[in-house]
Tab-separated table of C-alpha atoms and ligand atoms in Angstrom:
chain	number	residue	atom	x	y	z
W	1	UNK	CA	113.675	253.867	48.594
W	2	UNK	CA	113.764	254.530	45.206
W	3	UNK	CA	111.774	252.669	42.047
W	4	UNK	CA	111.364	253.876	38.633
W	5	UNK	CA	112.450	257.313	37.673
W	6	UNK	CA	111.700	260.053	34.932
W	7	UNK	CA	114.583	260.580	32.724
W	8	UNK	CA	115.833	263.487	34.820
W	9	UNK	CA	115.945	261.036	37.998
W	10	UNK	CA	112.307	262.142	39.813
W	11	UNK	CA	110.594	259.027	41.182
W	12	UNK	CA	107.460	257.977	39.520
W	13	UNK	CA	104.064	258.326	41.227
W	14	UNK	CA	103.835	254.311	42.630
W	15	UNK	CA	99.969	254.164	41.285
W	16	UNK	CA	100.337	255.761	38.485
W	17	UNK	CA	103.602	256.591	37.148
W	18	UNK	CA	103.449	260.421	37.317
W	19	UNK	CA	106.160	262.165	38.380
W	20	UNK	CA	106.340	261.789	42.364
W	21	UNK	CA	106.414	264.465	44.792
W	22	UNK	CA	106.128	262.874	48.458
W	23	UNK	CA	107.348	259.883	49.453
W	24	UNK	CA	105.491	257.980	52.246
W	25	UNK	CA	107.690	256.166	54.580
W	26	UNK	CA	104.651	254.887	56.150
W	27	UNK	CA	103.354	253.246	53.022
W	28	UNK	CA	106.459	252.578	51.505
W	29	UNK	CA	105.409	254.261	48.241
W	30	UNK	CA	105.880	257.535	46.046
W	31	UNK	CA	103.187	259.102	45.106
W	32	UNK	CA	101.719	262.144	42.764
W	33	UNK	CA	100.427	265.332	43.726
W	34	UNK	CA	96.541	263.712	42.993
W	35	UNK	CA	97.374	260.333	44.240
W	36	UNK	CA	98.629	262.311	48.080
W	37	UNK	CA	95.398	264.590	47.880
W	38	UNK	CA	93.413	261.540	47.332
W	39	UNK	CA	95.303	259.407	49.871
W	40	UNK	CA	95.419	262.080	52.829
W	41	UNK	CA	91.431	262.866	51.921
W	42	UNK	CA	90.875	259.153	52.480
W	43	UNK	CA	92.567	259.271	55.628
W	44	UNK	CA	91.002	262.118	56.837
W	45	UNK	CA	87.655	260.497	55.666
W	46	UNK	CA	87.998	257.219	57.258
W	47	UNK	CA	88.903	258.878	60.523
W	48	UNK	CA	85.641	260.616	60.496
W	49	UNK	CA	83.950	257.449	59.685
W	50	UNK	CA	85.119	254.827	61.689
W	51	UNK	CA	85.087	257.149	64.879
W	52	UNK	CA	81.641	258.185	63.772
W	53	UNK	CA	82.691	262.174	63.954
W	54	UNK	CA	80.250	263.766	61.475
W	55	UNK	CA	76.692	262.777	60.497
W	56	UNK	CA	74.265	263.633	59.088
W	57	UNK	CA	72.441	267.203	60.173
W	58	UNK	CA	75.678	268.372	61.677
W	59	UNK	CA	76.312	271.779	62.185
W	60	UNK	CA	80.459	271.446	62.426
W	61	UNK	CA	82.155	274.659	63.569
W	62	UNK	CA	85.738	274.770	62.677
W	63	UNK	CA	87.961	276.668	64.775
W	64	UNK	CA	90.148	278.140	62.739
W	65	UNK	CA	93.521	280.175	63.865
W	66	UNK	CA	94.215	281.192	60.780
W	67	UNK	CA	97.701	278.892	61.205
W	68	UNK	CA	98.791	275.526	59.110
W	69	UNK	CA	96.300	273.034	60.675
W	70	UNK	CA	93.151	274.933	60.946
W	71	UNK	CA	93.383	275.765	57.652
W	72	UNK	CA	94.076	272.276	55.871
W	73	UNK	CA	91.193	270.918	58.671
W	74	UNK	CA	89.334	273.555	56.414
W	75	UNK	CA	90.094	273.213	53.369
W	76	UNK	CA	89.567	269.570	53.144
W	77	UNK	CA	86.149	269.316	55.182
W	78	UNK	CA	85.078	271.396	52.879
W	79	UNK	CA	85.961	268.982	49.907
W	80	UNK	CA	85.140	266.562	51.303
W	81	UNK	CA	81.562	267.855	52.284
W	82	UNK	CA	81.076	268.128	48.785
W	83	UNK	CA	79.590	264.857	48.962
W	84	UNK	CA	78.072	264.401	51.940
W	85	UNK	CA	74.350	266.183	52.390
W	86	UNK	CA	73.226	267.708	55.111
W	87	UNK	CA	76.483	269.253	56.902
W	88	UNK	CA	77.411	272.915	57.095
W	89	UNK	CA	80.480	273.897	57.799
W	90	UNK	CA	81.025	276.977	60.195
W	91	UNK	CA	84.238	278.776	61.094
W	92	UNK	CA	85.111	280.228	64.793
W	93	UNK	CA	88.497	282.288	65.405
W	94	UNK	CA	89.056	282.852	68.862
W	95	UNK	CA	91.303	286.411	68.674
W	96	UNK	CA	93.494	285.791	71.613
W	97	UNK	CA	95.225	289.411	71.611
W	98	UNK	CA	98.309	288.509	71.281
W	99	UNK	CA	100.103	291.841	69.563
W	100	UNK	CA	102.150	291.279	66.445
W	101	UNK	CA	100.727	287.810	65.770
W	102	UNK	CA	97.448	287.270	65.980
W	103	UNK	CA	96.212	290.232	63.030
W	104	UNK	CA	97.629	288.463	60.596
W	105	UNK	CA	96.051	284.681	61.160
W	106	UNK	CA	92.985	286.335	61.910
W	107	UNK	CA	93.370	287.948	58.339
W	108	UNK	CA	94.418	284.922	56.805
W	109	UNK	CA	91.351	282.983	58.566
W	110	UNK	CA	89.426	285.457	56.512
W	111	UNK	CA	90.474	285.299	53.477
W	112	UNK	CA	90.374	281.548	53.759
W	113	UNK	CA	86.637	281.655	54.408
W	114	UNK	CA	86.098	284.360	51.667
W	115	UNK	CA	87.805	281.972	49.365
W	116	UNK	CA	85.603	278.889	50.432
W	117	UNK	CA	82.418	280.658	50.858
W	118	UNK	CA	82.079	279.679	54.577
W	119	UNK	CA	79.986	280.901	57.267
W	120	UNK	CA	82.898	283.144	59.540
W	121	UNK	CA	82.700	284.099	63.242
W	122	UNK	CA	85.571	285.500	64.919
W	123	UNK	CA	85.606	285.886	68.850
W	124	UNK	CA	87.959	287.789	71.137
W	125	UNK	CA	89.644	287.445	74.628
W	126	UNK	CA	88.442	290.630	75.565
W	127	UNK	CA	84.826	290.503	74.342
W	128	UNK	CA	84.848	286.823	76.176
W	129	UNK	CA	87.060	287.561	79.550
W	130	UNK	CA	87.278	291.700	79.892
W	131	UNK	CA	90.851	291.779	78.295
W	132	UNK	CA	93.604	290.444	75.913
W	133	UNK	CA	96.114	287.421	76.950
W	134	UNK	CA	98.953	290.072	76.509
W	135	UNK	CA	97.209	291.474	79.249
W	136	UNK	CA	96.488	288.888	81.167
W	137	UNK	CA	100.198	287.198	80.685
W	138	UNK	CA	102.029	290.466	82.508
W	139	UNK	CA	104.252	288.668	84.688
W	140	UNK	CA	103.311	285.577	83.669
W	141	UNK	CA	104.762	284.860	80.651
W	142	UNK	CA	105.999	281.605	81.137
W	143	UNK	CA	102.307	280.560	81.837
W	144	UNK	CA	101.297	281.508	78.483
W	145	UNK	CA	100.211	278.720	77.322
W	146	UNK	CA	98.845	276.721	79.620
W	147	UNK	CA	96.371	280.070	80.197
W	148	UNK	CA	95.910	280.693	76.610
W	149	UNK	CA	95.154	276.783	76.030
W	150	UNK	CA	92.235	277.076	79.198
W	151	UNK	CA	90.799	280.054	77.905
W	152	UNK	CA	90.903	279.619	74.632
W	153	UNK	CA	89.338	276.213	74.951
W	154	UNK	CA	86.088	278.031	76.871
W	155	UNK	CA	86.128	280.507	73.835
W	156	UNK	CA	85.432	277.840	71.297
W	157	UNK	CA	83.131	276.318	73.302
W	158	UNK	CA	80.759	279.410	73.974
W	159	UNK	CA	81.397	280.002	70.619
W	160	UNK	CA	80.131	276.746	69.568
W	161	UNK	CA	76.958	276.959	71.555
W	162	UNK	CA	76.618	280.353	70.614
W	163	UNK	CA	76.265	279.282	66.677
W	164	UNK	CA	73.708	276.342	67.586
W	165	UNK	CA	77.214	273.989	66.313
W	166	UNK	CA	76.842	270.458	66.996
W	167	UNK	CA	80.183	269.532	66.936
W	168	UNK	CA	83.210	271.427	67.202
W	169	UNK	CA	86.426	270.639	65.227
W	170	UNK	CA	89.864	271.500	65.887
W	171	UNK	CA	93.182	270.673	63.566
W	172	UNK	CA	95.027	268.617	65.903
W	173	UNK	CA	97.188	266.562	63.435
W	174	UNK	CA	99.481	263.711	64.298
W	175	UNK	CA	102.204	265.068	65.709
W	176	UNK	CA	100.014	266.937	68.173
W	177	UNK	CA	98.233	264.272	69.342
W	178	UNK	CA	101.637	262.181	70.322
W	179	UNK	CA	103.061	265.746	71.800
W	180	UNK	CA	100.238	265.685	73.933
W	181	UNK	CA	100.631	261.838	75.081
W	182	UNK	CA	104.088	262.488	75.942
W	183	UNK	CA	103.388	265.529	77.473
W	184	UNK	CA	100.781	264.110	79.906
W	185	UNK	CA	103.475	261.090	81.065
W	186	UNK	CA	106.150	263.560	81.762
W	187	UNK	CA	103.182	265.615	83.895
W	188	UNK	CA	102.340	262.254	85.257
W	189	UNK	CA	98.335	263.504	84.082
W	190	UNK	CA	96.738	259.827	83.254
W	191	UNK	CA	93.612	261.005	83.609
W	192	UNK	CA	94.435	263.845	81.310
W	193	UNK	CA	95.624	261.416	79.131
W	194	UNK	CA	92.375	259.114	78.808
W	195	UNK	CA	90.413	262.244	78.338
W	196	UNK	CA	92.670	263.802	75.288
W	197	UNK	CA	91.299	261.869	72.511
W	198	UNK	CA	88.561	261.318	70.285
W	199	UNK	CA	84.994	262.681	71.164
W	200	UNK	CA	85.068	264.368	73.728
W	201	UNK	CA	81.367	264.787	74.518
W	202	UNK	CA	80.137	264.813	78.855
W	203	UNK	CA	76.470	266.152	77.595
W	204	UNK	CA	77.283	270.008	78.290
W	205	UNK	CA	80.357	270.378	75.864
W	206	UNK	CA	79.314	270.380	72.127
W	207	UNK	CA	81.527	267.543	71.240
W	208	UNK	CA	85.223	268.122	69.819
W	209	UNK	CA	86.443	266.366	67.193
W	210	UNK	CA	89.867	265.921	65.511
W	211	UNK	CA	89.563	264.426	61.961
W	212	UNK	CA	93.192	265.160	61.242
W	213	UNK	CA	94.617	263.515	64.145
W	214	UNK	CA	96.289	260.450	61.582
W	215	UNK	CA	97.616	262.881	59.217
W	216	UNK	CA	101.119	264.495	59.998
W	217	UNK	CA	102.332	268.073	59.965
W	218	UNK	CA	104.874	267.232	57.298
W	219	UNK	CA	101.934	265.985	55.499
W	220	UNK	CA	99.414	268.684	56.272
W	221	UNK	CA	102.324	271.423	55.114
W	222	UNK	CA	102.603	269.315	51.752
W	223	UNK	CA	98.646	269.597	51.169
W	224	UNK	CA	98.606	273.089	51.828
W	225	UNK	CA	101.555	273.758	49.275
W	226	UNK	CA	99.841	271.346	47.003
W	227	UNK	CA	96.457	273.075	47.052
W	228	UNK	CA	97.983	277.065	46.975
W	229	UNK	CA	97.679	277.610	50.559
W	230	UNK	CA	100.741	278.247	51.784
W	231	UNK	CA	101.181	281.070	54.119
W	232	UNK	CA	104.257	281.668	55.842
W	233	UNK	CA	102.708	283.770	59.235
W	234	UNK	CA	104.689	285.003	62.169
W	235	UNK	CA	105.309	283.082	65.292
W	236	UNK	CA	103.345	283.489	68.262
W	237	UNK	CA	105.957	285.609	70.957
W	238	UNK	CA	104.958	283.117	73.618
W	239	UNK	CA	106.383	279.791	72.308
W	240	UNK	CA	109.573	279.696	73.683
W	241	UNK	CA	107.662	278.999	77.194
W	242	UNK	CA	105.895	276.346	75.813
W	243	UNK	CA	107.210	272.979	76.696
W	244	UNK	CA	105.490	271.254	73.602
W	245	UNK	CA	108.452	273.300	71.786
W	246	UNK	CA	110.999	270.595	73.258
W	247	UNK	CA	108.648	267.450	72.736
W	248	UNK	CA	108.415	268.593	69.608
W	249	UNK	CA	112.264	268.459	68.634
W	250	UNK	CA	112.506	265.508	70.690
W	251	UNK	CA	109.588	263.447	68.998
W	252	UNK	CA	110.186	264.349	65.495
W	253	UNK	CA	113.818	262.852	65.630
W	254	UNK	CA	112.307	260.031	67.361
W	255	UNK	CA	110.222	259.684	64.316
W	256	UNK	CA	112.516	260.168	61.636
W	257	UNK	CA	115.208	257.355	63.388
W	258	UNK	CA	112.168	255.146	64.346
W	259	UNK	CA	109.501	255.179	61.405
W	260	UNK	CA	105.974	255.102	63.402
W	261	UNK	CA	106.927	256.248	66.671
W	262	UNK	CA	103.660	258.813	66.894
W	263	UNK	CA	101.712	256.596	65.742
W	264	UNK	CA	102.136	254.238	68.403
W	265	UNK	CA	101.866	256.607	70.590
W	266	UNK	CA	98.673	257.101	70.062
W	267	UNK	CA	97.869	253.894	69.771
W	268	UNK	CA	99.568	253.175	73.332
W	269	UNK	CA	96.624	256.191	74.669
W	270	UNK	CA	93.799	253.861	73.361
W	271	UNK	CA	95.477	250.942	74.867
W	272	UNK	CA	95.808	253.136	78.301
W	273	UNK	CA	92.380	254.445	77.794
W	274	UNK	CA	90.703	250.742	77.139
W	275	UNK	CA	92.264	250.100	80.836
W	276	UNK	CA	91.669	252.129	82.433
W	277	UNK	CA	88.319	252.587	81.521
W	278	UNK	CA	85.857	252.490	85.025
W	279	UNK	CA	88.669	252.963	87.084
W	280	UNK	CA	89.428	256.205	89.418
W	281	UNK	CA	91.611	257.453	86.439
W	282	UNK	CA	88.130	257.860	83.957
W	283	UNK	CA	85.726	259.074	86.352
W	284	UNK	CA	82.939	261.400	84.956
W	285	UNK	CA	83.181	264.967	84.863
W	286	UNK	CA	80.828	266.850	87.204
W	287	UNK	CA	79.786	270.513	87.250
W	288	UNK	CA	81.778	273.491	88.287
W	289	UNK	CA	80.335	274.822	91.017
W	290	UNK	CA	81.135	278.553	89.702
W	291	UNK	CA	80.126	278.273	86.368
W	292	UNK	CA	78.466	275.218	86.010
W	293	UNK	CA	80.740	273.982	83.361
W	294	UNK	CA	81.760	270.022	83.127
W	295	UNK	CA	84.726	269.848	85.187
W	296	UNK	CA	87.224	267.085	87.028
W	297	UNK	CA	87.452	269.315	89.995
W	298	UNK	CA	85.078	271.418	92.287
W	299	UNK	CA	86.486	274.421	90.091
W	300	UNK	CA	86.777	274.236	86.372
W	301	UNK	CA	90.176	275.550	85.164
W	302	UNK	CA	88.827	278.649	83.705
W	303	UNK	CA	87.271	279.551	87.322
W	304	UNK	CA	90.313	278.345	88.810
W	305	UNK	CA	92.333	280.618	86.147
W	306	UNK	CA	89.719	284.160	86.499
W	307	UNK	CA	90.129	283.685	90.169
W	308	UNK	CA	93.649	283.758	90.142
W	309	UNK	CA	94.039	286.554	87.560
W	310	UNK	CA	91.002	288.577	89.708
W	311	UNK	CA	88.595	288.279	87.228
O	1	SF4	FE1	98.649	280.552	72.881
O	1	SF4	FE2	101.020	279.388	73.445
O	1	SF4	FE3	99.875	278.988	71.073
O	1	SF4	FE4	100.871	281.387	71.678
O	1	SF4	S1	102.045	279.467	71.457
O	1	SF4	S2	98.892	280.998	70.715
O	1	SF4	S3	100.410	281.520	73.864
O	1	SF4	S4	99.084	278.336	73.078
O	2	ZN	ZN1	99.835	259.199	41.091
């Protein structure tokens, strides 16, 4: 849709008739590079909020891959901190080992947190489990993610509690957070799917939070272009195993046919979660019984995992 234009045909900002550089099929409006700032800030703000994410005397630690999410989750907590007192902001880099990848977000996480003056702690595999994934992935490739997602999950969280963090936020955006809903149907994993969103707090876990989960990818590579911090970085060797790769293609031409589709995704979780809420599906986590950890099972997955990789 297109309104009033400049004289050379570019759109005009629909608040405040600046030249236009997004437009929001969501909203139904142009807007300017200050009025899509200030619009996905809002967003990101009102998630935190009305879900009650941050308050006050929070020690957030960001974990930050060094990739396109992590660092926009960065770079606007730490605007937006700007006016809220009492917060720190912390960042956590889990270094998975994954050769020819993983040096240069790990470099780019740094230079990000040189830039912004934040509080930096990066973590590796082997330091946390005895080895690398490449290790660990020998023969197993086509595992790699669902063993790199386990332990890489335990490494934030040690990390976390290591750092005295009280919450721990990861850059989940949008499109993520429907990936994952469609992920768990195909899997048939309900009760995977009541657990994937919002706080996820059993007592033990510091509690992870995902204040970008409304804003999209397209959106979040748009900010980071907007704000200088644009990086193009290799891919990670392992993706073409990953099966998010295909709900990926799948839901984004959902999305651009069917304006909204990931968003009523997730709304169709909360719906599921609402429920199914008491029922078998949403029982409580108890504790591992090898590490102690929360857990669904007997075993967490990371015992499960260490076992099965003999370590
Ligand atoms: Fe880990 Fe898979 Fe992501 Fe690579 S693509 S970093 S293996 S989760
Ligand atoms: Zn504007």
């Amino acid at each position: 849709m297109i309104g009033e234009t400049t004289g050379s045909g570019v759109p005009l900002c629909s608040l405040c008739r600046e030249p236009a550089i997004v437009f929001q099929r969501h909203s139904g409006r142009h807007l300017c590079g200050r009025h899509f700032t200030a619009e996905v800030e809002q967003r990101v703000a009102d998630t935190i909020k009305k879900r009650n994410l941050i308050v006050a005397g929070d020690r957030v630690a960001v974990a930050l891959s060094g990739g396109k999410d992590s660092t926009a989750l960065l770079l606007i907590l730490s605007r937006l901190l700007t006016c809220w007192q009492d917060v720190r902001l912390v960042a956590i880099t889990i270094d998975e080992g994954i050769a020819g990848y993983r040096e240069e977000t790990v470099n780019s996480a740094e230079q990000l947190t040189r830039r912004l003056g934040i509080e930096h702690h990066c973590i590796s595999f082997s330091e946390l489990f005895g080895d690398s994934l490449d290790t660990f992935l020998k023969g197993r490739e086509p595992q790699a993610c669902s063993i790199c997602g386990i332990l890489r999950k335990k490494g934030l969280v040690s990390g976390a509690h290591r750092i005295g963090a009280t919450k721990l936020a990861t850059g989940h955006n949008l499109d993520d957070e429907a990936q994952s809903v469609l992920m768990n149907v195909f899997r048939g994993d309900l009760s995977r799917l009541c657990r994937n969103s919002g706080v996820d707090s059993s007592g033990k876990f510091v509690p992870r939070i995902k204040p970008l989960s409304l804003v999209s990818e397209k959106e979040i590579a748009q900010y980071l272009i907007l704000h200088d911090a644009w990086t193009e970085l290799p891919e990670c060797p392992y993706t073409r195993y990953a099966m998010r790769r295909e709900v990926r293609s799948l839901l984004s031409g959902f999305e651009y046919r069917h304006p909204g589709t990931m968003l009523h995704l997730i709304e169709s979780r909360h719906k599921i979660e609402v429920a199914c809420t008491g029922s078998v599906i949403s029982e409580p986590l108890r504790s591992c019984r090898g590490c102690g950890d929360p857990s669904s099972g007997e075993f967490c997955q990371v015992c499960l995992l260490r076992r099965s990789l003999g370590k």
